[in-house]
C-alpha cells in the first residue's frame, strides 16, 4: 500500500518515529491508505522551515503582482489535481464524488480570489499634526498554524491557506487524522506551482499530539482552528498562554424559521443539502426547523417523503442520496442523540438509528415535536438528524432560533422579503440564509456569533484576521 508523506520545507518526509496512520473508507470500514504520522520532531521541522521562510522575507518582499501570479499558479495546479485528489477525498471522507472534486476547485477559486487582493491591502494616513507624518501598514503575523477538521478536509484548508499566503504569512497546515490523504494532492499542487520551500507545509498527525504541540509551539505566531467547542477552548487557552491571536470556528445548532407563507419545496431542497448533505456533518447544518403550526403537518409529510427518497450509499455511487458518517465513534454519537431525542419525547417520523448495512451509515432522521430544553434541540449532533420544533407567533420563533449557545448559521423561509430582512436583523448568527440554505460563496464572510467562534474566513473581511497594524509616526521637524 502506498505510504503518503508529510510536505515540509518543500520535501516529502516520513516521520522519524516511523508511526503511520491508517485511513479507512467509512462506507465499508476497509483501509484505503496510510500516511506517515507527524510527531514532535516533524512539527519542529515544519515550524523552523516556516520561520526561516518568513524571516527570509521571500514572500513578504515579493512584488505583490508576483505574489498574485504565484497564487494563480497554485490555483491552476490545484485544478489539475482536482479529479485525482477528489477521488481520494471521496473515499476517505465518504462524501459524494462531485462534492469532493468541487472542494479542490473551491480551493483554486480561493487562491484566484485572494490573488486579486494581495496588492489592495492598504494602510492609511492619520492627520496627527503638520509636523508629524503618520501612516499605518498592514503586516503578517509570521508563522500561522492551521488545524483543520475532517468534514471539509480540502476546502477548509483552502480558505485559510489562501488568505494566509495572500497576506504574507508562512503556514503550517495540520490535517485531520481521519482524512489526511487528499491534502497531499494539494501539497503536490503547491510544489508544482513552484512555491518557495517552507512557505507552505502540510503535515498530518494526531490532534492531541502533533496538533496541541503545534499550537503551543513558541515560534507559532497565529492560529486558525475549525472543529469542536472542547478542542477550540483548549486551543484558545494555549493561544492565551502565548498571547497570540486565533481565528476560531466551532460549529453550531442552526435553525431555519419556516413562516406560514414559505414555499415548502424550498425548505425541502434546503433540507436535502442542509441536513442530509455530507450526512449532516457540516458546521452550518440546518439541524433545526422552527415551523409555524399551520404548515407543520404538510412539511413533515414532505420531509418524510424526502428522507425515503434518499438512497443510503457511498459517495462514489452516483445515485446515492445519503453518504456515511466519518467513523464508528461519530456514528455511535449521532445514533445516541437520536435515541435520546425519542426518550425525551420527540417522535422519529423517519429514521432514528444506524442503517442496516456495512460501513458507518445513519438513517435520514426527522424528529418531530422536539422540545426546546432537550439535547437534540440544543447540542451539535453532526449527523443527518433534523429536529422540528413548532411555534405560533413570530417572536416565539425568533426566541427559539436564538435560544442556543451557538450562532453560526440561521435561516428564514418566507415569500415576504420585508419579513425576511426583519427576521435576519433579529437572528444572532454570523450568516443568515433566506429561502436557500448555504447561499454564499468564497467572497462572503463566514464565521460565528456566540460560542460558534470569532473572526471571519472568506471574503475581504477575512484578511483582517491575518494581518496586524503597524503605526509609523515621522517627525518632520
Ligand atoms: P476535533 O475538534 O477534536 O478535531 C478537529 C481537528 O482538531 C482535527 O484536525 C484534530 O486533529 C485537531 N485536534 C484535536 N485535538 C486537538 C488539540 N488538543 N490541539 C490541537 N488540535 C487538536 O473534533 P472531532 O473529535 O473530530 O469531532 C467531534 C465533534 O466536533 C463533532 O461531532 C462535531 O460536533 C464537532 N466538529 C465540528 C466541526 C465544524 O466544522 N465546526 C468539524 C469537526 C468536528
Ligand atoms: Mg475513515
Short mmCIF file of C-alpha atoms and ligand atoms in Angstrom, two decimals:
data_model
loop_
_atom_site.label_atom_id
_atom_site.label_comp_id
_atom_site.label_asym_id
_atom_site.label_seq_id
_atom_site.Cartn_x
_atom_site.Cartn_y
_atom_site.Cartn_z
CA UNK A 1 0.00 0.00 0.00
CA UNK A 2 1.29 3.46 -0.89
CA UNK A 3 2.58 5.43 2.09
CA UNK A 4 1.59 9.11 1.90
CA UNK A 5 4.01 11.59 3.45
CA UNK A 6 4.27 14.99 5.10
CA UNK A 7 5.19 18.01 2.99
CA UNK A 8 7.77 20.01 4.98
CA UNK A 9 10.17 22.64 3.64
CA UNK A 10 9.48 21.53 0.06
CA UNK A 11 10.34 17.89 0.80
CA UNK A 12 8.24 14.77 1.28
CA UNK A 13 9.16 13.41 4.70
CA UNK A 14 8.41 10.27 6.61
CA UNK A 15 8.06 10.60 10.35
CA UNK A 16 11.25 9.84 12.27
CA UNK A 17 9.09 7.66 14.53
CA UNK A 18 8.00 5.51 11.57
CA UNK A 19 4.46 5.58 13.00
CA UNK A 20 1.67 5.53 10.46
CA UNK A 21 -2.00 6.48 10.44
CA UNK A 22 -4.32 4.10 8.64
CA UNK A 23 -7.25 5.67 6.87
CA UNK A 24 -10.46 3.81 6.20
CA UNK A 25 -13.39 4.22 3.84
CA UNK A 26 -16.40 4.98 6.05
CA UNK A 27 -18.70 3.27 3.55
CA UNK A 28 -17.01 -0.11 4.14
CA UNK A 29 -14.65 0.26 7.08
CA UNK A 30 -11.81 -1.04 4.86
CA UNK A 31 -8.33 0.54 4.98
CA UNK A 32 -7.69 2.56 1.82
CA UNK A 33 -4.38 4.24 2.58
CA UNK A 34 -1.62 5.01 5.04
CA UNK A 35 0.18 8.19 5.91
CA UNK A 36 3.30 8.78 7.91
CA UNK A 37 2.26 10.28 11.27
CA UNK A 38 3.91 13.59 12.15
CA UNK A 39 5.10 13.92 15.75
CA UNK A 40 7.02 16.48 17.74
CA UNK A 41 10.09 16.12 15.51
CA UNK A 42 8.15 16.83 12.29
CA UNK A 43 6.27 19.74 13.90
CA UNK A 44 9.63 21.22 14.91
CA UNK A 45 10.91 20.79 11.35
CA UNK A 46 7.80 22.39 9.86
CA UNK A 47 7.83 25.33 12.27
CA UNK A 48 11.52 26.01 11.77
CA UNK A 49 11.08 25.83 7.96
CA UNK A 50 8.13 28.22 8.13
CA UNK A 51 10.01 30.58 10.42
CA UNK A 52 13.10 30.58 8.22
CA UNK A 53 10.96 31.20 5.12
CA UNK A 54 9.22 34.10 6.85
CA UNK A 55 12.48 35.60 8.11
CA UNK A 56 13.99 35.34 4.62
CA UNK A 57 11.20 37.77 3.58
CA UNK A 58 10.86 35.91 0.29
CA UNK A 59 7.10 36.25 0.35
CA UNK A 60 6.86 39.48 2.33
CA UNK A 61 9.14 41.38 -0.04
CA UNK A 62 7.96 39.66 -3.23
CA UNK A 63 6.45 42.27 -5.57
CA UNK A 64 2.75 41.93 -4.92
CA UNK A 65 1.84 41.21 -8.52
CA UNK A 66 4.39 38.37 -8.43
CA UNK A 67 2.75 37.03 -5.27
CA UNK A 68 -0.58 37.21 -7.09
CA UNK A 69 0.80 35.36 -10.13
CA UNK A 70 2.20 32.64 -7.87
CA UNK A 71 -1.23 32.29 -6.29
CA UNK A 72 -2.86 31.97 -9.71
CA UNK A 73 -0.34 29.22 -10.50
CA UNK A 74 -1.34 27.43 -7.28
CA UNK A 75 -4.96 27.76 -8.42
CA UNK A 76 -4.16 26.29 -11.85
CA UNK A 77 -2.15 23.40 -10.38
CA UNK A 78 -4.93 22.68 -7.87
CA UNK A 79 -7.47 22.39 -10.70
CA UNK A 80 -5.16 19.86 -12.36
CA UNK A 81 -5.19 17.56 -9.31
CA UNK A 82 -8.92 18.02 -8.61
CA UNK A 83 -10.08 14.75 -10.21
CA UNK A 84 -7.44 12.52 -8.68
CA UNK A 85 -7.41 14.24 -5.28
CA UNK A 86 -11.21 14.41 -5.29
CA UNK A 87 -11.41 10.65 -5.73
CA UNK A 88 -9.23 10.05 -2.65
CA UNK A 89 -11.25 12.63 -0.72
CA UNK A 90 -14.46 10.83 -1.71
CA UNK A 91 -13.04 7.55 -0.37
CA UNK A 92 -11.55 8.88 2.87
CA UNK A 93 -14.42 11.17 3.84
CA UNK A 94 -17.35 9.34 2.25
CA UNK A 95 -18.91 12.40 0.58
CA UNK A 96 -20.23 12.48 -2.99
CA UNK A 97 -17.51 12.37 -5.65
CA UNK A 98 -18.76 15.58 -7.27
CA UNK A 99 -18.64 17.43 -3.94
CA UNK A 100 -15.16 16.10 -3.29
CA UNK A 101 -13.85 17.31 -6.66
CA UNK A 102 -15.59 20.63 -6.08
CA UNK A 103 -13.60 21.11 -2.87
CA UNK A 104 -10.39 21.25 -4.92
CA UNK A 105 -11.95 23.63 -7.40
CA UNK A 106 -13.16 25.78 -4.50
CA UNK A 107 -9.58 25.99 -3.23
CA UNK A 108 -8.47 27.09 -6.69
CA UNK A 109 -11.17 29.79 -6.64
CA UNK A 110 -9.98 30.92 -3.21
CA UNK A 111 -6.42 31.33 -4.47
CA UNK A 112 -7.59 33.22 -7.56
CA UNK A 113 -9.82 35.45 -5.43
CA UNK A 114 -7.20 36.35 -2.81
CA UNK A 115 -4.55 36.73 -5.53
CA UNK A 116 -6.51 39.74 -6.70
CA UNK A 117 -6.44 41.27 -3.23
CA UNK A 118 -2.70 40.96 -2.50
CA UNK A 119 -1.93 44.48 -3.77
CA UNK A 120 -5.02 46.09 -2.24
CA UNK A 121 -4.12 45.75 1.42
CA UNK A 122 -3.83 49.46 2.03
CA UNK A 123 -2.99 51.30 5.21
CA UNK A 124 -4.00 54.91 5.89
CA UNK A 125 -2.52 58.28 6.78
CA UNK A 126 -3.60 59.90 10.03
CA UNK A 127 -3.58 63.70 10.49
CA UNK A 128 -1.61 63.98 13.77
CA UNK A 129 -0.08 67.46 13.26
CA UNK A 130 1.57 69.47 10.47
CA UNK A 131 4.99 68.30 11.66
CA UNK A 132 4.18 64.63 12.16
CA UNK A 133 3.58 62.40 9.16
CA UNK A 134 1.70 59.36 10.43
CA UNK A 135 0.75 56.26 8.45
CA UNK A 136 -0.23 52.65 9.02
CA UNK A 137 0.98 49.49 7.32
CA UNK A 138 -0.62 46.05 7.45
CA UNK A 139 1.84 43.29 8.21
CA UNK A 140 1.59 39.50 8.50
CA UNK A 141 1.99 37.78 11.88
CA UNK A 142 4.74 35.39 10.78
CA UNK A 143 4.14 31.65 11.27
CA UNK A 144 0.49 30.71 11.08
CA UNK A 145 -0.71 27.22 12.15
CA UNK A 146 -3.97 25.89 10.71
CA UNK A 147 -5.79 22.96 12.31
CA UNK A 148 -8.49 21.62 10.02
CA UNK A 149 -11.29 19.10 10.54
CA UNK A 150 -12.36 16.07 8.51
CA UNK A 151 -15.72 17.21 7.16
CA UNK A 152 -14.28 19.58 4.50
CA UNK A 153 -10.64 18.49 4.53
CA UNK A 154 -9.69 20.44 1.39
CA UNK A 155 -11.91 23.50 1.11
CA UNK A 156 -11.25 24.40 4.75
CA UNK A 157 -7.52 24.25 4.09
CA UNK A 158 -8.02 26.43 1.04
CA UNK A 159 -9.96 29.20 2.69
CA UNK A 160 -7.41 29.79 5.43
CA UNK A 161 -4.29 28.97 3.43
CA UNK A 162 -5.12 31.30 0.53
CA UNK A 163 -5.77 34.16 2.93
CA UNK A 164 -2.66 33.43 4.97
CA UNK A 165 -0.49 33.31 1.84
CA UNK A 166 -2.03 36.43 0.30
CA UNK A 167 -1.17 38.38 3.44
CA UNK A 168 2.43 37.14 3.54
CA UNK A 169 2.36 34.66 6.41
CA UNK A 170 4.20 31.33 6.34
CA UNK A 171 1.81 28.49 7.02
CA UNK A 172 1.73 25.02 8.56
CA UNK A 173 -1.45 23.05 7.98
CA UNK A 174 -2.20 20.09 10.22
CA UNK A 175 -4.83 17.96 8.55
CA UNK A 176 -7.32 15.77 10.43
CA UNK A 177 -6.18 12.24 11.22
CA UNK A 178 -9.40 10.79 9.74
CA UNK A 179 -8.94 12.44 6.32
CA UNK A 180 -5.26 13.24 5.70
CA UNK A 181 -4.69 11.70 2.26
CA UNK A 182 -6.44 14.19 -0.03
CA UNK A 183 -4.43 17.15 1.28
CA UNK A 184 -1.25 15.55 -0.05
CA UNK A 185 -2.65 16.29 -3.53
CA UNK A 186 -2.98 19.92 -2.56
CA UNK A 187 0.62 19.85 -1.33
CA UNK A 188 1.63 18.38 -4.71
CA UNK A 189 -0.14 21.26 -6.48
CA UNK A 190 1.74 23.73 -4.27
CA UNK A 191 5.02 22.03 -5.10
CA UNK A 192 4.17 22.00 -8.84
CA UNK A 193 3.34 25.72 -8.73
CA UNK A 194 6.88 26.46 -7.57
CA UNK A 195 6.09 27.87 -4.14
CA UNK A 196 9.41 28.57 -2.37
CA UNK A 197 10.29 26.00 0.30
CA UNK A 198 8.92 26.45 3.80
CA UNK A 199 6.17 28.94 2.97
CA UNK A 200 3.53 26.22 2.98
CA UNK A 201 3.93 22.98 4.93
CA UNK A 202 1.23 20.31 5.19
CA UNK A 203 1.53 17.66 7.88
CA UNK A 204 -0.72 15.04 9.41
CA UNK A 205 -0.64 13.82 12.98
CA UNK A 206 -2.99 13.25 15.88
CA UNK A 207 -4.71 16.26 17.38
CA UNK A 208 -3.72 15.64 20.98
CA UNK A 209 -0.10 15.10 19.88
CA UNK A 210 1.06 16.99 16.78
CA UNK A 211 -1.92 19.39 16.93
CA UNK A 212 -1.54 20.53 20.53
CA UNK A 213 2.25 20.69 20.22
CA UNK A 214 1.98 22.80 17.07
CA UNK A 215 -0.37 25.44 18.51
CA UNK A 216 1.68 25.74 21.70
CA UNK A 217 4.99 25.96 19.82
CA UNK A 218 6.85 29.16 20.84
CA UNK A 219 7.59 30.07 17.21
CA UNK A 220 3.96 29.92 16.07
CA UNK A 221 2.50 33.44 15.96
CA UNK A 222 -1.07 32.89 14.77
CA UNK A 223 -3.57 30.02 14.82
CA UNK A 224 -6.60 29.10 12.72
CA UNK A 225 -8.89 26.36 14.00
CA UNK A 226 -12.14 24.76 12.88
CA UNK A 227 -13.64 21.93 14.89
CA UNK A 228 -15.33 21.07 18.18
CA UNK A 229 -16.02 23.51 21.00
CA UNK A 230 -14.00 21.48 23.50
CA UNK A 231 -10.88 21.36 21.30
CA UNK A 232 -11.38 25.01 20.36
CA UNK A 233 -11.31 26.01 24.01
CA UNK A 234 -8.10 24.04 24.61
CA UNK A 235 -6.51 25.80 21.65
CA UNK A 236 -7.66 29.19 22.89
CA UNK A 237 -6.07 28.52 26.29
CA UNK A 238 -2.86 27.61 24.54
CA UNK A 239 -3.00 30.82 22.45
CA UNK A 240 -3.76 32.87 25.57
CA UNK A 241 -0.64 31.50 27.24
CA UNK A 242 1.40 32.94 24.39
CA UNK A 243 -0.83 36.00 23.77
CA UNK A 244 -1.24 35.16 20.12
CA UNK A 245 -4.40 35.65 18.05
CA UNK A 246 -6.61 32.87 16.75
CA UNK A 247 -9.29 32.55 14.13
CA UNK A 248 -11.82 30.15 15.66
CA UNK A 249 -14.81 28.39 14.09
CA UNK A 250 -16.69 25.93 16.26
CA UNK A 251 -19.86 24.59 14.74
CA UNK A 252 -23.44 25.35 15.54
CA UNK A 253 -27.05 24.44 16.04
CA UNK A 254 -28.52 26.39 13.19
CA UNK A 255 -32.26 26.91 12.90
CA UNK A 256 -34.39 27.69 9.87
CA UNK A 257 -37.62 29.54 10.63
CA UNK A 258 -40.46 28.46 8.37
CA UNK A 259 -43.16 31.13 8.20
CA UNK A 260 -46.77 30.40 7.17
CA UNK A 261 -46.18 31.75 3.67
CA UNK A 262 -43.00 29.76 2.99
CA UNK A 263 -42.53 27.82 -0.23
CA UNK A 264 -42.24 24.38 1.37
CA UNK A 265 -40.42 22.96 -1.65
CA UNK A 266 -37.63 25.47 -0.99
CA UNK A 267 -37.47 24.17 2.58
CA UNK A 268 -37.21 20.61 1.27
CA UNK A 269 -34.38 21.49 -1.15
CA UNK A 270 -32.57 23.18 1.74
CA UNK A 271 -33.06 20.09 3.92
CA UNK A 272 -31.67 17.86 1.15
CA UNK A 273 -28.37 19.79 1.17
CA UNK A 274 -28.50 21.48 4.56
CA UNK A 275 -29.01 18.50 6.85
CA UNK A 276 -28.71 15.39 4.69
CA UNK A 277 -25.77 16.60 2.52
CA UNK A 278 -22.42 15.18 3.77
CA UNK A 279 -24.67 13.23 6.19
CA UNK A 280 -25.26 16.41 8.18
CA UNK A 281 -21.56 16.71 9.13
CA UNK A 282 -21.50 20.41 8.36
CA UNK A 283 -20.84 23.18 10.85
CA UNK A 284 -23.73 25.25 9.47
CA UNK A 285 -26.04 22.24 9.08
CA UNK A 286 -29.74 23.10 9.11
CA UNK A 287 -30.15 20.99 12.22
CA UNK A 288 -33.39 22.61 13.46
CA UNK A 289 -36.52 23.76 11.70
CA UNK A 290 -38.80 26.10 13.65
CA UNK A 291 -42.09 25.73 11.86
CA UNK A 292 -45.38 27.62 12.07
CA UNK A 293 -48.13 25.43 13.47
CA UNK A 294 -50.34 25.90 10.40
CA UNK A 295 -47.85 24.36 7.94
CA UNK A 296 -46.09 21.84 10.13
CA UNK A 297 -48.08 18.72 9.20
CA UNK A 298 -47.68 19.39 5.49
CA UNK A 299 -43.95 20.00 5.91
CA UNK A 300 -43.48 16.83 7.98
CA UNK A 301 -45.12 14.80 5.19
CA UNK A 302 -42.74 16.33 2.65
CA UNK A 303 -39.72 15.74 4.93
CA UNK A 304 -40.65 12.09 5.31
CA UNK A 305 -41.00 11.76 1.51
CA UNK A 306 -37.57 13.35 1.07
CA UNK A 307 -35.98 11.06 3.66
CA UNK A 308 -37.47 7.97 2.00
CA UNK A 309 -36.15 9.07 -1.39
CA UNK A 310 -32.52 9.33 -0.24
CA UNK A 311 -30.68 6.16 -1.11
CA UNK A 312 -28.09 5.35 1.55
CA UNK A 313 -24.73 4.55 -0.04
CA UNK A 314 -21.12 5.52 -0.70
CA UNK A 315 -20.21 8.81 -2.30
CA UNK A 316 -18.69 7.03 -5.29
CA UNK A 317 -22.09 5.68 -6.40
CA UNK A 318 -23.86 8.32 -8.44
CA UNK A 319 -27.40 7.57 -7.23
CA UNK A 320 -26.51 7.94 -3.55
CA UNK A 321 -28.59 10.44 -1.59
CA UNK A 322 -27.15 9.92 1.90
CA UNK A 323 -23.44 9.23 2.45
CA UNK A 324 -21.77 7.72 5.55
CA UNK A 325 -20.73 9.20 8.87
CA UNK A 326 -16.96 9.60 9.16
CA UNK A 327 -16.28 6.92 11.80
CA UNK A 328 -17.86 4.31 14.05
CA UNK A 329 -17.28 6.60 17.04
CA UNK A 330 -19.10 9.52 15.40
CA UNK A 331 -21.91 7.20 14.26
CA UNK A 332 -22.41 5.98 17.83
CA UNK A 333 -22.58 9.58 18.99
CA UNK A 334 -25.16 10.52 16.33
CA UNK A 335 -27.28 7.43 16.99
CA UNK A 336 -27.12 8.16 20.73
CA UNK A 337 -28.52 11.64 20.11
CA UNK A 338 -31.40 10.30 18.02
CA UNK A 339 -32.22 7.75 20.71
CA UNK A 340 -32.12 10.35 23.48
CA UNK A 341 -34.38 12.64 21.43
CA UNK A 342 -37.05 9.95 21.33
CA UNK A 343 -36.56 9.15 25.02
CA UNK A 344 -37.10 12.84 25.75
CA UNK A 345 -40.45 12.89 23.94
CA UNK A 346 -39.74 13.55 20.26
CA UNK A 347 -41.26 11.36 17.57
CA UNK A 348 -38.93 9.87 14.93
CA UNK A 349 -41.19 10.20 11.88
CA UNK A 350 -38.33 8.79 9.79
CA UNK A 351 -35.09 7.02 10.73
CA UNK A 352 -33.69 7.19 14.24
CA UNK A 353 -30.99 4.54 14.06
CA UNK A 354 -27.96 3.35 12.11
CA UNK A 355 -28.65 1.85 8.70
CA UNK A 356 -28.65 -1.93 8.49
CA UNK A 357 -25.58 -2.39 6.28
CA UNK A 358 -21.77 -2.37 6.36
CA UNK A 359 -19.97 0.90 6.99
CA UNK A 360 -20.94 3.82 9.25
CA UNK A 361 -24.32 4.89 7.94
CA UNK A 362 -27.10 6.67 9.81
CA UNK A 363 -30.65 6.72 8.51
CA UNK A 364 -32.05 10.08 7.44
CA UNK A 365 -33.72 11.08 10.69
CA UNK A 366 -36.55 13.54 11.21
CA UNK A 367 -37.59 14.20 14.81
CA UNK A 368 -40.99 15.84 15.22
CA UNK A 369 -42.39 17.63 18.29
CA UNK A 370 -38.92 18.35 19.67
CA UNK A 371 -38.96 20.32 22.91
CA UNK A 372 -36.66 23.28 23.33
CA UNK A 373 -34.98 22.05 26.53
CA UNK A 374 -33.82 18.69 25.13
CA UNK A 375 -30.33 17.80 23.91
CA UNK A 376 -31.43 17.30 20.28
CA UNK A 377 -32.67 20.90 20.28
CA UNK A 378 -29.55 22.38 21.86
CA UNK A 379 -26.40 20.37 21.08
CA UNK A 380 -24.48 19.88 17.86
CA UNK A 381 -25.29 16.35 16.63
CA UNK A 382 -23.18 16.42 13.45
CA UNK A 383 -25.25 13.87 11.61
CA UNK A 384 -28.37 13.59 9.40
CA UNK A 385 -30.78 14.33 12.25
CA UNK A 386 -33.28 17.13 11.80
CA UNK A 387 -35.15 18.45 14.86
CA UNK A 388 -38.52 20.04 14.10
CA UNK A 389 -39.96 22.50 16.62
CA UNK A 390 -43.30 24.29 16.43
CA UNK A 391 -44.15 27.95 17.06
CA UNK A 392 -47.28 30.09 16.97
CA UNK A 393 -46.13 33.71 16.80
CA UNK A 394 -43.14 35.37 15.17
CA UNK A 395 -41.42 36.48 18.40
CA UNK A 396 -41.60 32.94 19.72
CA UNK A 397 -39.94 31.68 16.52
CA UNK A 398 -37.05 34.10 16.93
CA UNK A 399 -36.72 33.28 20.60
CA UNK A 400 -36.46 29.55 19.82
CA UNK A 401 -33.97 30.11 16.99
CA UNK A 402 -31.71 32.24 19.22
CA UNK A 403 -32.07 30.11 22.33
CA UNK A 404 -28.76 28.26 21.89
CA UNK A 405 -25.12 28.78 22.83
CA UNK A 406 -24.21 28.76 19.14
CA UNK A 407 -24.58 31.40 16.43
CA UNK A 408 -23.08 30.14 13.19
CA UNK A 409 -25.99 29.79 10.79
CA UNK A 410 -29.68 30.64 10.71
CA UNK A 411 -32.31 30.79 8.03
CA UNK A 412 -35.71 32.15 7.12
CA UNK A 413 -38.23 30.76 4.66
CA UNK A 414 -40.86 33.27 3.51
CA UNK A 415 -42.07 34.93 0.33
CA UNK A 416 -42.17 38.29 2.15
CA UNK A 417 -38.66 39.80 1.86
CA UNK A 418 -39.51 42.59 4.30
CA UNK A 419 -40.28 39.96 6.91
CA UNK A 420 -37.09 38.13 5.91
CA UNK A 421 -34.86 41.15 6.48
CA UNK A 422 -36.65 41.97 9.77
CA UNK A 423 -36.03 38.40 10.89
CA UNK A 424 -32.40 38.48 9.72
CA UNK A 425 -31.83 41.55 11.90
CA UNK A 426 -33.10 39.65 14.96
CA UNK A 427 -31.15 36.42 14.45
CA UNK A 428 -27.95 36.04 16.50
CA UNK A 429 -25.89 34.40 13.80
CA UNK A 430 -22.86 35.01 11.60
CA UNK A 431 -24.80 34.07 8.49
CA UNK A 432 -28.47 34.16 7.62
CA UNK A 433 -29.81 32.22 4.64
CA UNK A 434 -33.09 33.36 3.11
CA UNK A 435 -35.02 30.68 1.18
CA UNK A 436 -31.85 28.76 0.30
CA UNK A 437 -29.53 27.17 2.83
CA UNK A 438 -25.81 27.88 2.22
CA UNK A 439 -26.44 30.87 -0.07
CA UNK A 440 -22.94 32.41 -0.34
CA UNK A 441 -19.50 31.71 -1.86
CA UNK A 442 -15.76 32.39 -1.46
CA UNK A 443 -16.39 36.16 -1.33
CA UNK A 444 -18.95 36.12 1.50
CA UNK A 445 -17.57 36.40 5.06
CA UNK A 446 -18.09 33.32 7.19
CA UNK A 447 -17.89 32.89 10.96
CA UNK A 448 -19.74 32.66 14.21
CA UNK A 449 -21.54 34.65 16.87
CA UNK A 450 -21.53 33.43 20.48
CA UNK A 451 -19.80 30.07 21.09
CA UNK A 452 -19.52 29.39 17.37
CA UNK A 453 -16.28 31.36 17.40
CA UNK A 454 -14.90 34.65 16.17
CA UNK A 455 -13.01 36.31 13.34
CA UNK A 456 -14.07 35.61 9.80
CA UNK A 457 -13.00 33.32 6.99
CA UNK A 458 -13.61 34.06 3.28
CA UNK A 459 -14.24 37.39 1.62
CA UNK A 460 -12.37 40.65 2.14
CA UNK A 461 -13.28 40.65 5.86
CA UNK A 462 -11.10 37.59 6.48
CA UNK A 463 -7.91 39.46 5.54
CA UNK A 464 -8.10 41.49 8.75
CA UNK A 465 -7.65 38.34 10.82
CA UNK A 466 -4.34 37.51 9.15
CA UNK A 467 -2.74 40.95 9.44
CA UNK A 468 -1.58 43.24 12.21
CA UNK A 469 -1.50 47.01 12.04
CA UNK A 470 1.76 48.94 12.43
CA UNK A 471 1.57 52.67 13.01
CA UNK A 472 4.54 54.80 11.90
CA UNK A 473 4.90 58.39 13.09
CA UNK A 474 7.59 60.54 11.43
CA UNK A 475 8.65 63.85 12.85
CA UNK A 476 9.16 66.37 10.05
CA UNK A 477 10.84 68.91 12.35
P1 LIG B 1 -11.92 17.95 16.94
O1 LIG B 1 -12.26 19.37 17.17
O2 LIG B 1 -11.27 17.23 18.07
O3 LIG B 1 -10.97 17.81 15.66
C1 LIG B 1 -10.75 18.83 14.71
C2 LIG B 1 -9.27 19.00 14.44
O4 LIG B 1 -8.62 19.37 15.65
C3 LIG B 1 -8.54 17.74 13.96
O5 LIG B 1 -7.57 18.10 13.00
C4 LIG B 1 -7.84 17.25 15.20
O6 LIG B 1 -6.67 16.51 14.93
C5 LIG B 1 -7.48 18.55 15.88
N1 LIG B 1 -7.27 18.45 17.33
C6 LIG B 1 -7.91 17.64 18.23
N2 LIG B 1 -7.46 17.87 19.47
C7 LIG B 1 -6.53 18.85 19.37
C8 LIG B 1 -5.72 19.55 20.32
N3 LIG B 1 -5.77 19.27 21.64
N4 LIG B 1 -4.88 20.52 19.88
C9 LIG B 1 -4.81 20.83 18.55
N5 LIG B 1 -5.55 20.19 17.62
C10 LIG B 1 -6.40 19.23 18.02
O7 LIG B 1 -13.26 17.22 16.51
P2 LIG B 1 -13.64 15.66 16.41
O8 LIG B 1 -13.30 14.95 17.69
O9 LIG B 1 -13.07 15.12 15.17
O10 LIG B 1 -15.24 15.73 16.28
C11 LIG B 1 -16.05 15.86 17.44
C12 LIG B 1 -17.17 16.84 17.21
O11 LIG B 1 -16.67 18.11 16.87
C13 LIG B 1 -18.14 16.52 16.09
O12 LIG B 1 -19.13 15.63 16.48
C14 LIG B 1 -18.71 17.87 15.77
O13 LIG B 1 -19.77 18.17 16.65
C15 LIG B 1 -17.57 18.80 16.04
N6 LIG B 1 -16.87 19.19 14.78
C16 LIG B 1 -17.21 20.36 14.21
C17 LIG B 1 -16.65 20.74 13.00
C18 LIG B 1 -17.04 22.00 12.35
O14 LIG B 1 -16.96 22.10 11.14
N7 LIG B 1 -17.41 23.00 13.09
C19 LIG B 1 -15.69 19.88 12.31
C20 LIG B 1 -15.35 18.68 13.03
C21 LIG B 1 -15.94 18.36 14.21
MG1 LIG B 2 -12.01 6.96 7.72
#
